[in-house]
Tab-separated table of C-alpha atoms and ligand atoms in Angstrom:
chain	number	residue	atom	x	y	z
A	1	MET	CA	-6.087	16.725	-3.834
A	2	THR	CA	-7.188	13.844	-2.297
A	3	SER	CA	-2.929	11.487	-1.356
A	4	ARG	CA	-2.506	8.034	-3.222
A	5	ASP	CA	-3.608	6.374	0.558
A	6	ASP	CA	-7.545	8.122	0.643
A	7	LEU	CA	-8.259	5.987	-2.093
A	8	GLY	CA	-7.909	3.162	0.137
A	9	ASP	CA	-11.343	3.525	1.610
A	10	VAL	CA	-13.711	1.864	-0.770
A	11	ASP	CA	-15.969	-0.490	0.021
A	12	ARG	CA	-18.497	-2.834	-1.647
A	13	HIS	CA	-22.121	-2.063	-2.525
A	14	ALA	CA	-24.961	-3.351	-0.191
A	15	SER	CA	-25.937	-6.206	-2.146
A	16	PRO	CA	-22.967	-7.590	-3.732
A	17	GLU	CA	-25.740	-9.238	-6.437
A	18	ASP	CA	-25.689	-5.205	-7.085
A	19	ALA	CA	-22.524	-4.390	-7.710
A	20	LEU	CA	-20.851	-3.957	-11.332
A	21	ALA	CA	-17.593	-2.501	-12.125
A	22	GLU	CA	-15.506	-0.471	-14.887
A	23	LEU	CA	-12.339	-1.365	-15.468
A	24	HIS	CA	-11.898	0.269	-18.817
A	25	VAL	CA	-12.330	3.904	-20.125
A	26	HIS	CA	-10.754	6.329	-21.141
A	27	VAL	CA	-11.797	9.978	-19.191
A	28	GLU	CA	-11.078	11.517	-21.930
A	29	GLY	CA	-13.669	9.064	-24.315
A	30	THR	CA	-16.400	10.574	-22.181
A	31	LEU	CA	-16.133	13.726	-23.825
A	32	GLU	CA	-19.678	13.879	-24.671
A	33	PRO	CA	-20.321	16.413	-27.662
A	34	GLU	CA	-22.501	19.110	-25.542
A	35	LEU	CA	-19.329	19.205	-22.944
A	36	MET	CA	-16.741	19.579	-25.766
A	37	LEU	CA	-18.997	22.793	-26.978
A	38	GLU	CA	-19.286	24.028	-23.730
A	39	LEU	CA	-15.453	23.951	-23.199
A	40	ALA	CA	-15.202	25.107	-26.099
A	41	GLU	CA	-17.108	28.098	-25.671
A	42	ARG	CA	-15.855	28.314	-22.050
A	43	ASN	CA	-11.795	28.434	-23.284
A	44	HIS	CA	-11.954	30.424	-26.084
A	45	VAL	CA	-10.992	27.653	-28.309
A	46	THR	CA	-12.150	26.066	-31.494
A	47	LEU	CA	-13.292	22.712	-32.254
A	48	PRO	CA	-11.503	20.806	-34.689
A	49	HIS	CA	-13.935	19.841	-35.913
A	50	GLY	CA	-16.513	22.614	-35.966
A	51	ASP	CA	-19.753	22.443	-36.856
A	52	VAL	CA	-22.278	20.563	-33.917
A	53	ASP	CA	-23.777	18.191	-36.272
A	54	TYR	CA	-20.314	16.923	-37.113
A	55	LEU	CA	-19.382	16.081	-33.416
A	56	LEU	CA	-23.316	14.047	-33.266
A	57	SER	CA	-23.010	12.659	-36.669
A	58	GLY	CA	-21.289	9.406	-35.000
A	59	HIS	CA	-18.175	8.341	-36.983
A	60	GLU	CA	-16.964	5.717	-39.329
A	61	PHE	CA	-13.992	4.840	-37.794
A	62	SER	CA	-11.491	2.407	-40.469
A	63	GLY	CA	-9.561	1.250	-37.006
A	64	LEU	CA	-7.098	2.253	-34.086
A	65	GLN	CA	-6.141	5.330	-35.605
A	66	SER	CA	-8.374	6.814	-37.852
A	67	PHE	CA	-10.495	6.647	-33.628
A	68	LEU	CA	-6.811	8.100	-32.372
A	69	ASP	CA	-6.993	11.172	-34.363
A	70	LEU	CA	-10.478	12.724	-33.489
A	71	TYR	CA	-10.093	11.416	-29.796
A	72	TYR	CA	-6.711	13.504	-29.252
A	73	ALA	CA	-7.550	16.336	-31.828
A	74	ASN	CA	-10.953	16.623	-29.559
A	75	MET	CA	-8.972	17.023	-26.486
A	76	GLU	CA	-8.204	20.431	-27.413
A	77	VAL	CA	-11.049	21.898	-25.560
A	78	LEU	CA	-9.484	20.473	-21.856
A	79	ARG	CA	-7.273	23.274	-20.285
A	80	THR	CA	-8.013	23.799	-17.342
A	81	ALA	CA	-8.454	21.413	-13.405
A	82	GLU	CA	-12.188	22.679	-14.015
A	83	ASP	CA	-12.317	21.166	-17.111
A	84	PHE	CA	-10.979	17.907	-15.803
A	85	SER	CA	-13.239	17.656	-12.946
A	86	ASP	CA	-16.528	18.237	-14.725
A	87	LEU	CA	-15.401	15.768	-17.707
A	88	ALA	CA	-14.992	12.657	-15.188
A	89	ARG	CA	-18.372	13.857	-12.716
A	90	GLY	CA	-19.963	13.732	-16.210
A	91	TYR	CA	-18.742	10.124	-16.138
A	92	LEU	CA	-19.309	9.173	-13.129
A	93	ALA	CA	-22.527	10.777	-13.089
A	94	ARG	CA	-23.428	8.380	-16.256
A	95	ALA	CA	-21.577	5.420	-14.906
A	96	ALA	CA	-23.875	5.110	-11.797
A	97	ARG	CA	-26.641	5.270	-14.359
A	98	ALA	CA	-25.472	2.343	-15.686
A	99	GLY	CA	-25.546	0.453	-12.385
A	100	ILE	CA	-21.733	0.446	-12.200
A	101	THR	CA	-20.357	0.783	-8.206
A	102	HIS	CA	-16.976	0.995	-8.853
A	103	ALA	CA	-14.976	2.771	-11.567
A	104	GLU	CA	-11.067	2.761	-12.709
A	105	PHE	CA	-10.525	5.143	-15.519
A	106	PHE	CA	-7.724	5.921	-17.420
A	107	PHE	CA	-6.047	9.221	-18.576
A	108	ASP	CA	-3.437	10.480	-20.293
A	109	PRO	CA	-1.105	12.495	-18.809
A	110	GLN	CA	0.759	13.094	-22.021
A	111	ALA	CA	-1.900	14.142	-24.335
A	112	HIS	CA	-2.247	16.714	-22.421
A	113	VAL	CA	1.356	17.526	-21.281
A	114	VAL	CA	2.432	18.008	-24.958
A	115	ARG	CA	-0.458	20.848	-25.464
A	116	GLY	CA	0.772	23.329	-22.988
A	117	VAL	CA	-1.535	21.511	-19.800
A	118	PRO	CA	0.096	21.586	-16.824
A	119	LEU	CA	-0.418	17.844	-15.211
A	120	GLU	CA	-0.841	18.964	-11.709
A	121	ASP	CA	-3.603	21.035	-13.007
A	122	VAL	CA	-4.866	17.870	-15.065
A	123	VAL	CA	-4.385	15.386	-11.167
A	124	GLU	CA	-6.205	18.129	-9.697
A	125	GLY	CA	-9.319	18.145	-11.609
A	126	LEU	CA	-9.654	14.028	-12.027
A	127	SER	CA	-8.403	13.849	-8.372
A	128	ASP	CA	-11.280	16.108	-7.075
A	129	ALA	CA	-14.064	14.575	-8.813
A	130	VAL	CA	-12.689	11.067	-7.599
A	131	ALA	CA	-12.107	12.737	-4.060
A	132	VAL	CA	-16.588	13.861	-4.178
A	133	SER	CA	-17.396	10.194	-6.479
A	134	ARG	CA	-18.597	8.070	-3.179
A	135	ARG	CA	-20.915	10.813	-2.078
A	136	GLU	CA	-22.330	12.699	-5.314
A	137	PHE	CA	-22.888	9.698	-7.117
A	138	GLY	CA	-22.213	5.895	-5.540
A	139	VAL	CA	-19.168	5.397	-7.177
A	140	ASP	CA	-15.731	4.287	-6.206
A	141	ALA	CA	-13.717	6.055	-8.263
A	142	ALA	CA	-9.838	5.027	-9.081
A	143	MET	CA	-7.502	6.205	-11.534
A	144	ILE	CA	-4.912	5.455	-13.303
A	145	ALA	CA	-2.096	6.823	-15.616
A	146	SER	CA	-1.564	5.511	-19.008
A	147	ILE	CA	1.648	5.699	-21.268
A	148	VAL	CA	0.918	6.866	-24.252
A	149	ARG	CA	3.132	3.864	-26.540
A	150	ASP	CA	3.884	5.948	-29.431
A	151	HIS	CA	5.162	9.225	-28.000
A	152	PRO	CA	8.552	8.473	-28.162
A	153	VAL	CA	9.649	6.426	-24.254
A	154	PRO	CA	11.482	8.770	-22.497
A	155	ASP	CA	8.533	11.460	-22.788
A	156	ALA	CA	6.804	8.105	-20.586
A	157	HIS	CA	9.619	8.331	-17.996
A	158	ALA	CA	9.504	12.121	-17.908
A	159	MET	CA	5.188	11.589	-16.967
A	160	PHE	CA	5.238	8.793	-14.453
A	161	GLY	CA	8.541	10.888	-12.385
A	162	GLU	CA	6.180	13.414	-12.608
A	163	LEU	CA	2.662	11.702	-10.893
A	164	MET	CA	5.402	10.877	-8.070
A	165	ARG	CA	6.689	13.787	-7.531
A	166	LEU	CA	2.718	15.353	-7.282
A	167	GLN	CA	1.910	12.516	-5.364
A	168	ALA	CA	-1.156	11.847	-7.354
A	169	PRO	CA	-3.748	9.425	-6.172
A	170	ILE	CA	-3.452	7.549	-9.350
A	171	VAL	CA	-3.815	3.106	-8.394
A	172	ALA	CA	-1.852	1.842	-11.513
A	173	LEU	CA	-0.287	2.250	-14.774
A	174	GLY	CA	-1.677	1.779	-18.191
A	175	LEU	CA	0.450	1.190	-21.434
A	176	ASP	CA	-2.255	2.812	-24.322
A	177	SER	CA	-3.382	4.628	-27.922
A	178	ALA	CA	-1.700	3.107	-31.516
A	179	GLU	CA	-0.779	-0.577	-30.526
A	180	VAL	CA	1.411	-2.154	-33.695
A	181	GLY	CA	4.912	-1.198	-33.760
A	182	TYR	CA	4.654	0.174	-30.152
A	183	PRO	CA	5.262	-3.968	-27.980
A	184	PRO	CA	5.469	-3.597	-24.334
A	185	SER	CA	8.705	-4.405	-24.332
A	186	LEU	CA	9.587	-0.553	-25.150
A	187	PHE	CA	8.606	0.378	-21.841
A	188	GLU	CA	10.160	-2.452	-19.609
A	189	ASP	CA	11.969	0.176	-16.865
A	190	VAL	CA	9.139	1.954	-16.739
A	191	PHE	CA	7.012	-0.306	-15.220
A	192	ALA	CA	9.895	-1.333	-13.179
A	193	ARG	CA	9.709	1.878	-11.742
A	194	ALA	CA	5.813	1.437	-11.475
A	195	ARG	CA	6.004	-1.894	-9.630
A	196	ALA	CA	8.198	-0.201	-7.019
A	197	GLU	CA	6.274	2.760	-6.421
A	198	GLY	CA	3.741	-0.072	-4.954
A	199	LEU	CA	1.553	0.256	-8.355
A	200	HIS	CA	-0.494	-1.499	-9.928
A	201	ILE	CA	-0.167	-2.686	-13.698
A	202	THR	CA	-2.541	-2.978	-16.753
A	203	VAL	CA	-1.402	-3.018	-20.568
A	204	HIS	CA	-3.414	-2.265	-23.914
A	205	ALA	CA	-2.423	-5.680	-25.419
A	206	GLY	CA	-4.183	-7.881	-27.924
A	207	GLU	CA	-6.428	-5.221	-29.508
A	208	GLU	CA	-5.040	-4.966	-33.255
A	209	GLY	CA	-1.387	-5.612	-31.705
A	210	PRO	CA	-0.654	-9.717	-31.917
A	211	PRO	CA	-0.137	-12.256	-29.188
A	212	GLU	CA	3.098	-11.526	-28.436
A	213	TYR	CA	2.175	-8.094	-26.928
A	214	VAL	CA	-0.192	-9.505	-24.694
A	215	TRP	CA	2.908	-11.974	-23.562
A	216	GLN	CA	5.448	-8.968	-22.965
A	217	ALA	CA	2.797	-7.203	-21.060
A	218	LEU	CA	2.601	-10.597	-18.927
A	219	ASP	CA	6.551	-11.335	-18.867
A	220	LEU	CA	7.983	-8.030	-18.802
A	221	LEU	CA	5.770	-5.635	-17.752
A	222	GLY	CA	4.102	-7.686	-15.388
A	223	ALA	CA	-0.003	-6.604	-16.262
A	224	GLU	CA	-2.117	-7.873	-13.941
A	225	ARG	CA	-4.480	-6.986	-16.216
A	226	ILE	CA	-4.916	-7.374	-19.390
A	227	ASP	CA	-6.993	-4.638	-21.559
A	228	HIS	CA	-8.489	-5.857	-24.551
A	229	GLY	CA	-6.594	-9.205	-25.397
A	230	ILE	CA	-9.549	-10.535	-27.393
A	231	ARG	CA	-6.211	-11.867	-30.468
A	232	SER	CA	-4.926	-13.730	-27.704
A	233	LEU	CA	-7.759	-16.195	-28.972
A	234	GLU	CA	-5.303	-17.037	-31.559
A	235	ASP	CA	-2.678	-18.770	-28.680
A	236	PRO	CA	-3.750	-21.730	-27.501
A	237	ALA	CA	-0.842	-22.153	-25.405
A	238	LEU	CA	-1.583	-17.903	-24.487
A	239	VAL	CA	-5.486	-18.921	-23.015
A	240	GLU	CA	-4.409	-21.309	-21.541
A	241	ARG	CA	-2.177	-19.654	-19.188
A	242	LEU	CA	-4.047	-16.441	-18.876
A	243	VAL	CA	-6.899	-19.255	-17.577
A	244	GLU	CA	-4.815	-20.499	-15.282
A	245	GLU	CA	-3.595	-17.619	-14.029
A	246	GLN	CA	-7.184	-15.799	-14.335
A	247	ILE	CA	-5.950	-12.646	-15.342
A	248	PRO	CA	-8.800	-10.413	-16.281
A	249	LEU	CA	-9.531	-9.449	-19.762
A	250	THR	CA	-11.026	-6.278	-19.434
A	251	THR	CA	-12.992	-6.148	-22.905
A	252	CYS	CA	-15.114	-3.758	-25.077
A	253	PRO	CA	-16.930	-5.363	-27.806
A	254	LEU	CA	-18.695	-1.790	-28.444
A	255	SER	CA	-15.578	-0.291	-29.061
A	256	ASN	CA	-14.117	-4.045	-31.127
A	257	VAL	CA	-17.146	-3.172	-33.544
A	258	ARG	CA	-16.832	0.172	-33.988
A	259	LEU	CA	-12.604	-0.580	-34.941
A	260	HIS	CA	-13.457	-3.205	-36.742
A	261	VAL	CA	-11.451	-5.616	-34.363
A	262	VAL	CA	-14.142	-7.954	-35.194
A	263	GLU	CA	-17.082	-7.464	-37.759
A	264	SER	CA	-19.892	-6.989	-35.968
A	265	LEU	CA	-21.376	-7.464	-32.311
A	266	SER	CA	-22.826	-11.297	-33.449
A	267	VAL	CA	-19.858	-12.634	-34.265
A	268	HIS	CA	-17.773	-10.859	-31.406
A	269	PRO	CA	-16.395	-14.109	-29.283
A	270	LEU	CA	-17.431	-13.142	-25.920
A	271	HIS	CA	-19.414	-16.257	-25.394
A	272	ARG	CA	-16.515	-18.350	-26.571
A	273	MET	CA	-13.949	-16.477	-23.984
A	274	LEU	CA	-16.409	-17.453	-21.282
A	275	ASP	CA	-16.494	-20.828	-23.023
A	276	ALA	CA	-12.478	-21.350	-22.154
A	277	GLY	CA	-12.790	-19.896	-18.300
A	278	LEU	CA	-11.345	-16.091	-19.531
A	279	ALA	CA	-11.127	-13.384	-16.586
A	280	VAL	CA	-13.642	-11.867	-18.384
A	281	THR	CA	-14.915	-8.411	-17.758
A	282	ILE	CA	-17.333	-5.820	-19.731
A	283	ASN	CA	-16.434	-1.937	-20.671
A	284	SER	CA	-17.027	0.682	-22.878
A	285	ASP	CA	-13.444	1.925	-23.239
A	286	ASP	CA	-14.179	5.081	-25.240
A	287	PRO	CA	-18.367	5.687	-24.946
A	288	ALA	CA	-18.391	8.902	-26.361
A	289	TYR	CA	-17.496	7.646	-29.565
A	290	PHE	CA	-18.767	3.808	-29.689
A	291	GLY	CA	-22.609	4.283	-29.018
A	292	GLY	CA	-23.040	4.017	-25.210
A	293	TYR	CA	-21.760	3.163	-21.587
A	294	VAL	CA	-21.937	-0.028	-19.713
A	295	ASP	CA	-25.205	-0.199	-19.223
A	296	ASP	CA	-26.181	0.103	-23.669
A	297	VAL	CA	-22.857	-2.907	-24.033
A	298	PHE	CA	-24.728	-5.056	-21.809
A	299	ALA	CA	-27.864	-4.505	-23.359
A	300	ALA	CA	-26.638	-4.919	-27.246
A	301	LEU	CA	-24.996	-8.515	-25.739
A	302	HIS	CA	-28.197	-9.117	-24.981
A	303	ASP	CA	-30.310	-7.862	-28.226
A	304	GLU	CA	-27.539	-9.120	-30.541
A	305	LEU	CA	-25.848	-12.040	-28.701
A	306	GLY	CA	-28.141	-13.572	-26.512
A	307	LEU	CA	-26.262	-12.612	-23.633
A	308	THR	CA	-28.330	-14.784	-20.641
A	309	GLU	CA	-28.746	-13.098	-17.805
A	310	GLU	CA	-26.152	-15.596	-16.053
A	311	GLU	CA	-23.545	-14.890	-18.427
A	312	ARG	CA	-24.517	-11.502	-17.269
A	313	LYS	CA	-23.947	-12.057	-13.312
A	314	LEU	CA	-21.084	-13.495	-14.253
A	315	LEU	CA	-18.899	-10.812	-16.186
A	316	ALA	CA	-20.512	-8.879	-13.080
A	317	ARG	CA	-19.024	-10.718	-10.595
A	318	ASN	CA	-15.857	-11.334	-13.009
A	319	SER	CA	-15.540	-7.359	-12.876
A	320	ILE	CA	-15.553	-6.728	-8.861
A	321	ARG	CA	-12.912	-9.814	-8.663
A	322	ALA	CA	-11.115	-8.125	-11.548
A	323	ALA	CA	-10.650	-4.654	-9.170
A	324	PHE	CA	-7.584	-3.252	-8.003
A	325	THR	CA	-9.446	-0.935	-4.969
B	1	LIG	N1	-6.797	5.159	-26.110
B	1	LIG	C1	-8.081	5.015	-25.799
B	1	LIG	N2	-8.985	4.515	-26.711
B	1	LIG	C2	-7.865	3.036	-26.775
B	1	LIG	C3	-8.281	2.252	-27.385
B	1	LIG	N3	-9.335	1.823	-27.698
B	1	LIG	N4	-6.605	1.535	-27.292
B	1	LIG	C4	-6.193	1.818	-27.232
B	1	LIG	N5	-5.255	3.700	-26.462
B	1	LIG	C5	-6.795	3.875	-26.150
B	2	LIG	ZN1	-8.547	1.138	-24.077
């Protein structure tokens, strides 16, 4: 297992023109059907949704919760450190093919601990993949532990204490899962602990939740990045603040379409966000579920939203600037 210090030694790739970071991807959301089936067999786990056709058919989600129900159910196949290593390596290999040179991926410790998987095994498997990533895939990688916000607050504290005890090589603490009804304010104390440990802070806010949650993420949790943040556009004073402080918004356009945050890609407010001067980055969120990896997202933005080459370069520069490591 690497120590947190090992992650400091990151260089940028030869040409800055080619550098591209992915900053908002849940490693559990990169669990492709093929690997899911392989792990189910390896671990003698019956898939919650048994047939391959179901897994491969692509899903209609009615919103974030309907996606999360499937996302958490499918995690059942992830049992050992080796499984987590295979998962992360699969993502990093695919990210390299998407042109990613730097990846900071989330994982959901509580979602595994509640199933009886030791946190140590999760961290060991993921960090093993991170340790070989530059050499094997040409991708500098880092891990972000994320609090599952619809679990009890004391569980978040316990999980964080355990991560610190294990000296888990994480670069940041995040906050994800079902947003509405679980405001950032609930987690002020855990994030204060994370800041005191020198960790970076990034918070899912303004995906389904109101702009008020984005304000709370900034003011109460000390968020340096906002994950999604698309509903910030409803509050001009918030947009002004985000522009002024150049707080990165890690947007995920394909996710927004699949989870009905926007009606279709052709009406996604990406141009409006860029024109306002917001520090937007492009990400895949849960690529196994939402129709593709970052290269697919850029291709769709080009085809359906008329994303220009100049905008693509700006988004790539934003991603590098917004990286924590
Ligand atoms: N966990 C995985 N994907 C997520 C998303 N889009 N929003 C909140 N939590 C998540
Ligand atoms: Zn997310």
